[in-house]
Short mmCIF file of C-alpha atoms and ligand atoms in Angstrom, two decimals:
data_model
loop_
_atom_site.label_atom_id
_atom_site.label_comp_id
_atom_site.label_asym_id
_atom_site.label_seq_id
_atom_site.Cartn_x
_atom_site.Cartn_y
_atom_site.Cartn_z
CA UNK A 216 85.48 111.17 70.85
CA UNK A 217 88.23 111.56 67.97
CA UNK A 218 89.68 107.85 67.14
CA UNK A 219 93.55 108.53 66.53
CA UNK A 220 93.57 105.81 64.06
CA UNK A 221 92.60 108.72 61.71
CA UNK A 222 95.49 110.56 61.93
CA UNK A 223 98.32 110.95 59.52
CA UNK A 224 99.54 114.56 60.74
CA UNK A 225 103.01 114.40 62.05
CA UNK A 226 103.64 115.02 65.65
CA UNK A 227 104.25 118.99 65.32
CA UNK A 228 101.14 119.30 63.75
CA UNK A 229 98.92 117.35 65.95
CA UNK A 230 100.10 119.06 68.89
CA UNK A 231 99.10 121.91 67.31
CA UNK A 232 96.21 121.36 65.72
CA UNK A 233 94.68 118.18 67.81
CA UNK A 234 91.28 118.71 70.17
CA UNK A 235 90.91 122.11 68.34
CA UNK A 236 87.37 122.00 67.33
CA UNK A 237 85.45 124.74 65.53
CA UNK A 238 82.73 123.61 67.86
CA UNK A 239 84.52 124.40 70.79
CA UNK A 240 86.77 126.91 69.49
CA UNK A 241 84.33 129.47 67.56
CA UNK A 242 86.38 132.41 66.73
CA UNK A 243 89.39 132.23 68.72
CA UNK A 244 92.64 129.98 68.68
CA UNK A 245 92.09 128.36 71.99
CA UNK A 246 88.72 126.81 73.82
CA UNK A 247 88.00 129.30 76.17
CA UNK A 248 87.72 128.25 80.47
CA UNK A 249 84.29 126.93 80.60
CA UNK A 250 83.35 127.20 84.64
CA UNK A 251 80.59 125.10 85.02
CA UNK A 252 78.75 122.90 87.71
CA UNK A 253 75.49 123.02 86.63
CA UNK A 254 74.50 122.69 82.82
CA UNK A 255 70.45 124.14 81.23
CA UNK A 256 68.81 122.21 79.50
CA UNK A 257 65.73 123.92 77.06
CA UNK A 258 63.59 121.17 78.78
CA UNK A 259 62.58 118.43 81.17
CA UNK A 260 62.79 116.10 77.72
CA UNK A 261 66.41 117.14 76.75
CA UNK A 262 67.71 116.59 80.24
CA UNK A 263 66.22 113.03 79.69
CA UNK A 264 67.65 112.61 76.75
CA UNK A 265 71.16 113.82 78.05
CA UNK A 266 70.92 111.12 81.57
CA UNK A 267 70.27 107.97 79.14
CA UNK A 268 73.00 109.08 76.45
CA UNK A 269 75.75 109.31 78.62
CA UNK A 270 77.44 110.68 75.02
CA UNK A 271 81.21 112.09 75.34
CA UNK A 272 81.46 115.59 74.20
CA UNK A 273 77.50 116.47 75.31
CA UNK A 274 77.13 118.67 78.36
CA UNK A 275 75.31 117.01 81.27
CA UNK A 276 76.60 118.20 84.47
CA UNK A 277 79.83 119.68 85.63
CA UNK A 278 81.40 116.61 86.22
CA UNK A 279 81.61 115.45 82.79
CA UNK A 280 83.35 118.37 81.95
CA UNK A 281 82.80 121.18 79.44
CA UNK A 282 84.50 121.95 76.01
CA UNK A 283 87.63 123.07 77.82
CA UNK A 284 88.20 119.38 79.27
CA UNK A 285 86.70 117.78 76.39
CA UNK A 286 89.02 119.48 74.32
CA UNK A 287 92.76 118.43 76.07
CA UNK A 288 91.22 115.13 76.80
CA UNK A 289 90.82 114.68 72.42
CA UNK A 290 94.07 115.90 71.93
CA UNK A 291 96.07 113.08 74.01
CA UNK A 292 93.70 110.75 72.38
CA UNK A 293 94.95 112.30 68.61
CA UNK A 294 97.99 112.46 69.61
CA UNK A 295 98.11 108.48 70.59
CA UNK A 296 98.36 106.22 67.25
CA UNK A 297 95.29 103.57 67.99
CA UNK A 298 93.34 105.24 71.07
CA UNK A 299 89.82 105.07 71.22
CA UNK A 300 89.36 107.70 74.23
CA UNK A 301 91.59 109.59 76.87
CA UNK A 302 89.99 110.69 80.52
CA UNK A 303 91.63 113.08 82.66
CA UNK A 304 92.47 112.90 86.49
CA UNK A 305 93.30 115.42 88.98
CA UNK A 306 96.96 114.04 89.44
CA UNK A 307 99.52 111.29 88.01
CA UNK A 308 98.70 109.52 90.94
CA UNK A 309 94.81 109.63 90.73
CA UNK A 310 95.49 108.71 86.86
CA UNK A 311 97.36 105.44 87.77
CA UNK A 312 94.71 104.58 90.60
CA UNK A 313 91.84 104.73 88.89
CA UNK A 314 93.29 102.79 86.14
CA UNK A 315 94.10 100.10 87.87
CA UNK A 316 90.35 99.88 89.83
CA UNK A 317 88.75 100.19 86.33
CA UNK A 318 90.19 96.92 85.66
CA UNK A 319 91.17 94.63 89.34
CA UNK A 320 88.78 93.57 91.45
CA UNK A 321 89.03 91.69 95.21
CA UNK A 322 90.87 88.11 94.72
CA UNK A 323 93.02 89.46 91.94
CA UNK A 324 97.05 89.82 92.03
CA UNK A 325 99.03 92.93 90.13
CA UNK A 326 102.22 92.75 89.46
CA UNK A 327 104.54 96.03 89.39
CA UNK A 328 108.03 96.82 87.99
CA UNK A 329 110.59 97.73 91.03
CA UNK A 330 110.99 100.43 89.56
CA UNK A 331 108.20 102.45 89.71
CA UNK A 332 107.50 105.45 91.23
CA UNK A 333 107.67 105.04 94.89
CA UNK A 334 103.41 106.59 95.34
CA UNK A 335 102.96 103.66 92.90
CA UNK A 336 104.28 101.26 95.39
CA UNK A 337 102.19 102.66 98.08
CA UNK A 338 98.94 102.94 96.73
CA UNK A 339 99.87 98.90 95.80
CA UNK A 340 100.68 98.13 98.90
CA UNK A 341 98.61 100.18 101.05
CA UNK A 342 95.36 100.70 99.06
CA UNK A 343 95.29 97.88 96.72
CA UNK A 344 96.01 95.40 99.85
CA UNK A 345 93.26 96.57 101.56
CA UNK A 346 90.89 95.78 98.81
CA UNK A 347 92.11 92.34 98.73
CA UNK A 348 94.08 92.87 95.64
CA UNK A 349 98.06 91.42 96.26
CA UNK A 350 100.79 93.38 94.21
CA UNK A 351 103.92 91.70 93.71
CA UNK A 352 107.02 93.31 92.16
CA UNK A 353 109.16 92.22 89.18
CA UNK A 354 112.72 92.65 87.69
CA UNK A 355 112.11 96.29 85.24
CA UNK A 356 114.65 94.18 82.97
CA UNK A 357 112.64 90.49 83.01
CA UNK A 358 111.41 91.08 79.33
CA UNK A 359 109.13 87.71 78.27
CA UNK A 360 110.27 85.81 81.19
CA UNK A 361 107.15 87.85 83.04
CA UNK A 362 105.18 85.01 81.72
CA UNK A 363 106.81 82.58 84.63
CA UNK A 364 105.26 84.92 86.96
CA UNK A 365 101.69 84.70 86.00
CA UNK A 366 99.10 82.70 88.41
CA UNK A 367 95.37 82.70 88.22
CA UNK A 368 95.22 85.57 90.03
CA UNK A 369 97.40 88.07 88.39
CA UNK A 370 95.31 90.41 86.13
CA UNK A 371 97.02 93.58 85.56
CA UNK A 372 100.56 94.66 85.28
CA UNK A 373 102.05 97.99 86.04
CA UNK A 374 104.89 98.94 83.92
CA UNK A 375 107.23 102.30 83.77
CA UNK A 376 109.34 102.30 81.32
CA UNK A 377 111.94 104.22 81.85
CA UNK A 378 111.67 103.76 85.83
CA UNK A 379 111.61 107.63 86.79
CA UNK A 380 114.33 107.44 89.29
CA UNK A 381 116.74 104.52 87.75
CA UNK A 382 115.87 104.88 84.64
CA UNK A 383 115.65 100.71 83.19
CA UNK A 384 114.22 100.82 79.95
CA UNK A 385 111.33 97.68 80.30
CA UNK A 386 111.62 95.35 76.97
CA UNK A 387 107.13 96.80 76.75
CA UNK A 388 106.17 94.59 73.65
CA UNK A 389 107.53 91.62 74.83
CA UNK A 390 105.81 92.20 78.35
CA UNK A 391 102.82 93.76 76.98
CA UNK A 392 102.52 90.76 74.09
CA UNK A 393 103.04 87.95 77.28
CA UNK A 394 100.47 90.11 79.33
CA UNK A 395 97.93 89.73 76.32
CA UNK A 396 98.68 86.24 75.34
CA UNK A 397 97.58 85.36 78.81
CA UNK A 398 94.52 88.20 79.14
CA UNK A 399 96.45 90.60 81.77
CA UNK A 400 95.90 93.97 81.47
CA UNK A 401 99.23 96.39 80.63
CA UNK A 402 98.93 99.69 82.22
CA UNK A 403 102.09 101.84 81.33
CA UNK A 404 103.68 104.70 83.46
CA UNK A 405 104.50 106.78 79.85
CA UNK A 406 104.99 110.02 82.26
CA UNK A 407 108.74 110.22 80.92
CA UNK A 408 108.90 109.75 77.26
CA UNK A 409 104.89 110.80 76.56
CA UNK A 410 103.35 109.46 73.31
CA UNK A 411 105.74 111.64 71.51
CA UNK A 412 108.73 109.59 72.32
CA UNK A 413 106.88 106.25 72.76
CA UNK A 414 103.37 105.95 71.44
CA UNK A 415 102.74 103.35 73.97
CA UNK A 416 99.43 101.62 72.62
CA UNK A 417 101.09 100.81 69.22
CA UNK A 418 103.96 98.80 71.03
CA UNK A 419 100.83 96.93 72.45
CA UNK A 420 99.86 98.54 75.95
CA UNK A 421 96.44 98.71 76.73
CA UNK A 422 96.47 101.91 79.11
CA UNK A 423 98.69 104.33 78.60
CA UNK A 424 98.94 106.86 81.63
CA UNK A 425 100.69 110.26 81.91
CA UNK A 426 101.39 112.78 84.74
CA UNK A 427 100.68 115.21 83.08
CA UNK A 428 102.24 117.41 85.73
CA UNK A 429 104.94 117.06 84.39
CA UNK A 430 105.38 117.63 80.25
CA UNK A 431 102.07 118.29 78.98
CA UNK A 432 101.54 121.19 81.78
CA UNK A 433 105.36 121.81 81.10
CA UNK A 434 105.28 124.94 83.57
CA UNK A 435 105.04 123.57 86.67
CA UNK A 436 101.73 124.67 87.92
CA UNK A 437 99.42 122.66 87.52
CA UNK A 438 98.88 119.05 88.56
CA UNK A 439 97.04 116.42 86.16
CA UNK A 440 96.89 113.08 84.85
CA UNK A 441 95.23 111.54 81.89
CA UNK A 442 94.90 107.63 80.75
CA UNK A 443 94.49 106.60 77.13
CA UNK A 444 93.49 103.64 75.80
CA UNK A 445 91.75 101.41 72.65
CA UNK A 446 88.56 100.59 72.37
CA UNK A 447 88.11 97.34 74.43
CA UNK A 448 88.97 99.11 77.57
CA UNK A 449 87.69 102.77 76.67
CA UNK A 450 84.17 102.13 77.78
CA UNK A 451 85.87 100.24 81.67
CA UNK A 452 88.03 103.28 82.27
CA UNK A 453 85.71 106.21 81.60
CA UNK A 454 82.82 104.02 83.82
CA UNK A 455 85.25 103.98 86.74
CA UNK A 456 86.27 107.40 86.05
CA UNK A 457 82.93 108.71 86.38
CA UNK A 458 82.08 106.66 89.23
CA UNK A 459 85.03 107.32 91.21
CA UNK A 460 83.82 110.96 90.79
CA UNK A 461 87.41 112.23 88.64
CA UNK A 462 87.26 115.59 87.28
CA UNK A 463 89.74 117.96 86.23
CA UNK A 464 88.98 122.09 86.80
CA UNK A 465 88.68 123.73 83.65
CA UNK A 466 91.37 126.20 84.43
CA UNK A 467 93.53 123.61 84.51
CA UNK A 468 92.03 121.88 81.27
CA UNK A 469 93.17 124.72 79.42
CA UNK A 470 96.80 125.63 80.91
CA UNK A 471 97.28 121.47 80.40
CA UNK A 472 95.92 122.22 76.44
CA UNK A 473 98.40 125.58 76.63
CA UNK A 474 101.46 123.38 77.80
CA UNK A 475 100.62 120.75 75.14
CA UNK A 476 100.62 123.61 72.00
CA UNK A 477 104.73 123.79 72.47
CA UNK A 478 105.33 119.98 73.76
CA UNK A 479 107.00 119.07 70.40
CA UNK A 480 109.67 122.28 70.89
CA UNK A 481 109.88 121.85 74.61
CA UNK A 482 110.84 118.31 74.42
CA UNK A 483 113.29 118.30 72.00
CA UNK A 484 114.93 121.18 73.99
CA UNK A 485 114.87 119.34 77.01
CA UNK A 486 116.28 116.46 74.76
CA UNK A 487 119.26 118.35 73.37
CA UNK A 488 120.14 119.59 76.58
CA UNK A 489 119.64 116.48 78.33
CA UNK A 490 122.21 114.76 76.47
CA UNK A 491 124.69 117.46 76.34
CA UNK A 492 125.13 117.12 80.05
CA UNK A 493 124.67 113.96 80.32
CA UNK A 494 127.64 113.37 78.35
CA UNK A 495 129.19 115.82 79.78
CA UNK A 496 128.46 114.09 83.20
CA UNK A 497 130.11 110.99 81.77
CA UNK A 498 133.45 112.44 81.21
CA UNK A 499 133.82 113.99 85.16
CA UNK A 500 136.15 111.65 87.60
CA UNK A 501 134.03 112.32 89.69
CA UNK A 502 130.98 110.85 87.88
CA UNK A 503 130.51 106.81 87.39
CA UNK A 504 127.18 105.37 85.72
CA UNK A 505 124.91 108.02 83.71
CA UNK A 506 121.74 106.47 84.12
CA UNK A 507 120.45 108.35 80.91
CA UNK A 508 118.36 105.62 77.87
CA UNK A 509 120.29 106.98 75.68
CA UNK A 510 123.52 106.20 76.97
CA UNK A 511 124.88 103.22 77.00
CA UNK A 512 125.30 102.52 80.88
CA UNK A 513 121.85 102.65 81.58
CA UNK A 514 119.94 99.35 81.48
CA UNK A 515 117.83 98.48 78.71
CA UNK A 516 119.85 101.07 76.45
CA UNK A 517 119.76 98.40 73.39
CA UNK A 518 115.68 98.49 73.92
CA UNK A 519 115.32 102.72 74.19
CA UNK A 520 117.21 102.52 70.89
CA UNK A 521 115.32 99.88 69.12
CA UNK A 522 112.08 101.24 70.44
CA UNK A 523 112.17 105.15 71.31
CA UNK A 524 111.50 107.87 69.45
CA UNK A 525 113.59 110.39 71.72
CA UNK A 526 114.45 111.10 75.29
CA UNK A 527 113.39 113.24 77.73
CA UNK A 528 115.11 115.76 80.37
CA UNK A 529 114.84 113.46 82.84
CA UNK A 530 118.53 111.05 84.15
CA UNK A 531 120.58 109.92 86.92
CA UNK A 532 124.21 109.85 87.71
CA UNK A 533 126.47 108.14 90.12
CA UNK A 534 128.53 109.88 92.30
CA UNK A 535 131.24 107.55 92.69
CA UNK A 536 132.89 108.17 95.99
CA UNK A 537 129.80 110.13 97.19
CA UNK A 538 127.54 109.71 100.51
CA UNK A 539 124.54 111.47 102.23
CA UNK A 540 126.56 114.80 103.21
CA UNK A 541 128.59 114.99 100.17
CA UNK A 542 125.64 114.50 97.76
CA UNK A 543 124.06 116.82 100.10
CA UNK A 544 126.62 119.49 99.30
CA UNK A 545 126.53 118.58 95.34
CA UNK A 546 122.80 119.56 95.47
CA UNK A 547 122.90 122.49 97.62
CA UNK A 548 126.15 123.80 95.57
CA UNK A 549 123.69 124.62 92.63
CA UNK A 550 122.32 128.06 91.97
CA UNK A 551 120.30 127.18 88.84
CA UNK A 552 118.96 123.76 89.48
CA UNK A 553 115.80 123.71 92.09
CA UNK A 554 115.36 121.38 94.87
CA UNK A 555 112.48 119.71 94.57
CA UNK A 556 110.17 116.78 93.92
CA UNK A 557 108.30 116.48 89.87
CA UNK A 558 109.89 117.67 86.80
CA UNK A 559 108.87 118.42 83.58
CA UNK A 560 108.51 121.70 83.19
CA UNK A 561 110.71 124.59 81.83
CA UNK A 562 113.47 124.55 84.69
CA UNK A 563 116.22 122.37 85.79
CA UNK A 564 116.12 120.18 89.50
CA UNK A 565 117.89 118.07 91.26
CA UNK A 566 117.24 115.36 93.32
CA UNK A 567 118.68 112.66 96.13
CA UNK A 568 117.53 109.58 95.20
CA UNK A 569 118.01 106.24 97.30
CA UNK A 570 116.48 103.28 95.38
CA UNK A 571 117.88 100.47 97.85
CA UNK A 572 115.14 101.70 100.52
CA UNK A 573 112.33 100.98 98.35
CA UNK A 574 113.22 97.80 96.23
CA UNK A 575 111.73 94.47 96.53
CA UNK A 576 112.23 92.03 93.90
CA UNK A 577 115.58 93.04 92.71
CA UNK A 578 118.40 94.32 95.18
CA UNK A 579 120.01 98.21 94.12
CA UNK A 580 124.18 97.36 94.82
CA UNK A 581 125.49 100.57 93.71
CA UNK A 582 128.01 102.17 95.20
CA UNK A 583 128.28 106.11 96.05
CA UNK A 584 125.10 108.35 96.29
CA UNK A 585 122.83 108.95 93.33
CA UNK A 586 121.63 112.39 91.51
CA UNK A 587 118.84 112.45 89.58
CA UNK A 588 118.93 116.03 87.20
CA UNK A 589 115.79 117.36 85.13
CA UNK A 590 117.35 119.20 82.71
CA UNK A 591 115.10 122.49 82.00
CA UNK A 592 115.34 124.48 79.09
CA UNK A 593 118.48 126.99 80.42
CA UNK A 594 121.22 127.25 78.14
CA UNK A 595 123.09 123.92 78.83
CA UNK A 596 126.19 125.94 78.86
CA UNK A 597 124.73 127.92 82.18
CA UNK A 598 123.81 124.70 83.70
CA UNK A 599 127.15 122.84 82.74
CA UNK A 600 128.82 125.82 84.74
CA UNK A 601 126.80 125.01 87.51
CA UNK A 602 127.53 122.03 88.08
CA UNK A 603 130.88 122.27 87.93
CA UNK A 604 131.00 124.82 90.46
CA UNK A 605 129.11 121.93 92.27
CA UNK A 606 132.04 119.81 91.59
CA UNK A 607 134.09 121.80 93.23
CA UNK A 608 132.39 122.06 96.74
CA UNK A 609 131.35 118.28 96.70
CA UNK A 610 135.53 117.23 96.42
CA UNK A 611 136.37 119.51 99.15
CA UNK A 612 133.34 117.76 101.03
CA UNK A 613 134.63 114.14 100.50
C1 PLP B 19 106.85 108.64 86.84
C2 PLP B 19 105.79 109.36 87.59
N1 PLP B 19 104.54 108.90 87.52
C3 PLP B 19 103.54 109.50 88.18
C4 PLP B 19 103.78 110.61 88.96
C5 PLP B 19 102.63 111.19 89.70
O1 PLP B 19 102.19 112.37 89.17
P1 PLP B 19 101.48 113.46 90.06
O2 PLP B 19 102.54 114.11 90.87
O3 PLP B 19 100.80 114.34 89.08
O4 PLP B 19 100.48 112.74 90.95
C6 PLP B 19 105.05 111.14 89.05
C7 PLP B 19 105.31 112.33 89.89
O5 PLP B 19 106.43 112.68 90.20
C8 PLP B 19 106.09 110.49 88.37
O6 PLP B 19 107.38 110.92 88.45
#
């Protein structure tokens, strides 16, 4: 498949241009929806041929996709300075899990940020456990202290960087350079910034792992994940991949490849936006921390800035004085923001979020109720009116 190292188009470009191949494009702009289970072969010596191969990009059987995966999963790999291959999952979640199997086996220990994602956690701790693989949690902000945490045993670490519901930004070279120094494997939760904002492998992750759910669909309706990495684990994860039977539909393939064709504009949209209310946010009484890298109250701000190429949609507030009903009340105050679990696509949601029930390693002290917003691509002016009117029925609730 394409090696990114090639590349010298700037990020517009690529995610117009990347996985785009005359091959699979013929006449038209975009690979059409291959449907296919079973692939012909002329004869009994080309299907052979095809079973010892095992080429990317050569049809074999439905599993191994068709121009229409083949295509999406070359663009993420363009589109990621120093990747040697992308596969595609059905899910985030599937994306992360197969990862991690392509490179833990029974004995070994992982060790996670308390921050991730809370599915993260549980495939961990439930899954993970039961394959006689231990995961123990670390501090988002330890930086190159990880290295005191390293036994024998531990041979992969799961970082997300921002966390997606308390947004610490993770100090990932100084982990990822530990991890290496030591041969751990660094598998990055990049679902929030995306190689646009942080092109994870250059900053020294090996695996780089999106939902792509969430910006490269960008609409909300479809669910997909994809892992990229460089060449000394490309060979591990597409094995495991293939054994573990992941495939992506090709209807899918190519509304994930549509999504991608206006990631650069949707992004900095959701960018803009983002930090328009999020300053905003930070001026209400009502309002304490804004949990938002870009700002300085969030932790690991210094890092996002020395290391980030943008932010997201995605933040949390504090409300100060706030509980369970009143945040309750906030939320279901708002006419334009959805209530509902993902993000990334073209509207706005809101969320409750509670990270002291999940936490392990580190405790979560603060006070009042927490919000996390996905700011969609409204006018910010609409949504800022919103959530004022919000305002207004969460004080008379307190
Ligand atoms: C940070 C993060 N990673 C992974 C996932 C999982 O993605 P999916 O829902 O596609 O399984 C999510 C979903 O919300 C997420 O927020």
């Amino acid at each position: 498949m394409t090696d990114s190292s090639q590349n010298s188009k700037k990020p517009a470009t690529q995610a117009v241009t990347s996985g785009r191949r005359k091959e699979w494009t013929e006449a038209v702009v975009n690979p059409p929806v291959w449907r296919a289970s079973t692939h012909l072969y002329d004869s009994v010596a080309d299907l052979r041929a095809g079973l010892s191969s095992n080429a990317d990009g050569q049809f074999f059987y439905g599993r191994r996709g068709s121009p229409t995966q083949w295509s999406l999963a070359d663009a993420l790999t363009e589109m990621e300075p120093g990747a040697a291959g992308t596969m595609l999952y059905p899910s985030g979640v599937a994306a992360i899990a197969c990862a991690m199997l392509a490179v833990v086996k029974p004995g070994d220990e992982v060790l996670l940020t308390d921050s991730s994602y809370d599915p993260s956690r549980s495939y961990a701790d439930a899954f993970l456990k039961r394959m006689g693989i231990t995961a123990r949690y670390y501090d988002p902000l330890i930086g190159a202290e990880i290295g005191s945490l390293f036994t024998d045993k531990t041979k992969a670490i799961l970082l997300e960087s921002p966390g997606s519901l308390t947004f610490e930004v993770q100090d990932v070279p100084a982990i990822c350079s530990a991890a290496k120094e030591a041969g751990i494997t660094s598998l990055l939760d990049n679902t929030w910034a995306t190689s646009r904002f942080f092109p994870a492998l250059s900053k020294g992750v090996d695996i780089s792992i999106v939902a792509a759910t969430k910006y490269i669909v960008g609409h909300s309706d479809v669910m997909m994940g994809a892992a990229t990495t460089h060449d000394k684990y490309w060979t591990r994860l597409r094995r495991t991949a293939q054994r573990l039977g992941q495939v992506v539909s090709p209807d899918d393939a190519y509304l994930a490849a549509r999504g991608l064709r206006t990631l650069e504009v949707r992004l900095k949209q959701h960018e803009q936006s983002a930090l328009t209310i999020a300053h905003w946010l930070k001026e209400r009484d009502e309002v304490g921390l804004v949990l938002h890298p870009a700002l300085p109250d969030c932790p690991g701000h210094e890092i996002w800035k020395r290391d980030f190429d943008g932010a997201s949609g995605l933040f949390s507030f504090q409300l100060i004085d706030g509980d369970e009903k009143s945040r309750a009340v906030f939320i279901d105050s708002l006419a334009l923001f959805g209530i509902g679990y993902s993000w990334g696509g073209f509207e706005s949601l809101a969320l409750p979020v509670d990270p002291g029930k999940y936490r392990t390693a580190t405790e979560w002290t603060m006070k009042g109720a927490l919000v996390r917003l996905h700011v969609g691509l409204e006018d910010p002016d609409d949504l800022i009116a919103d959530l004022a009117k919000a305002f207004e029925h969460y004080n008379n609730a307190l």
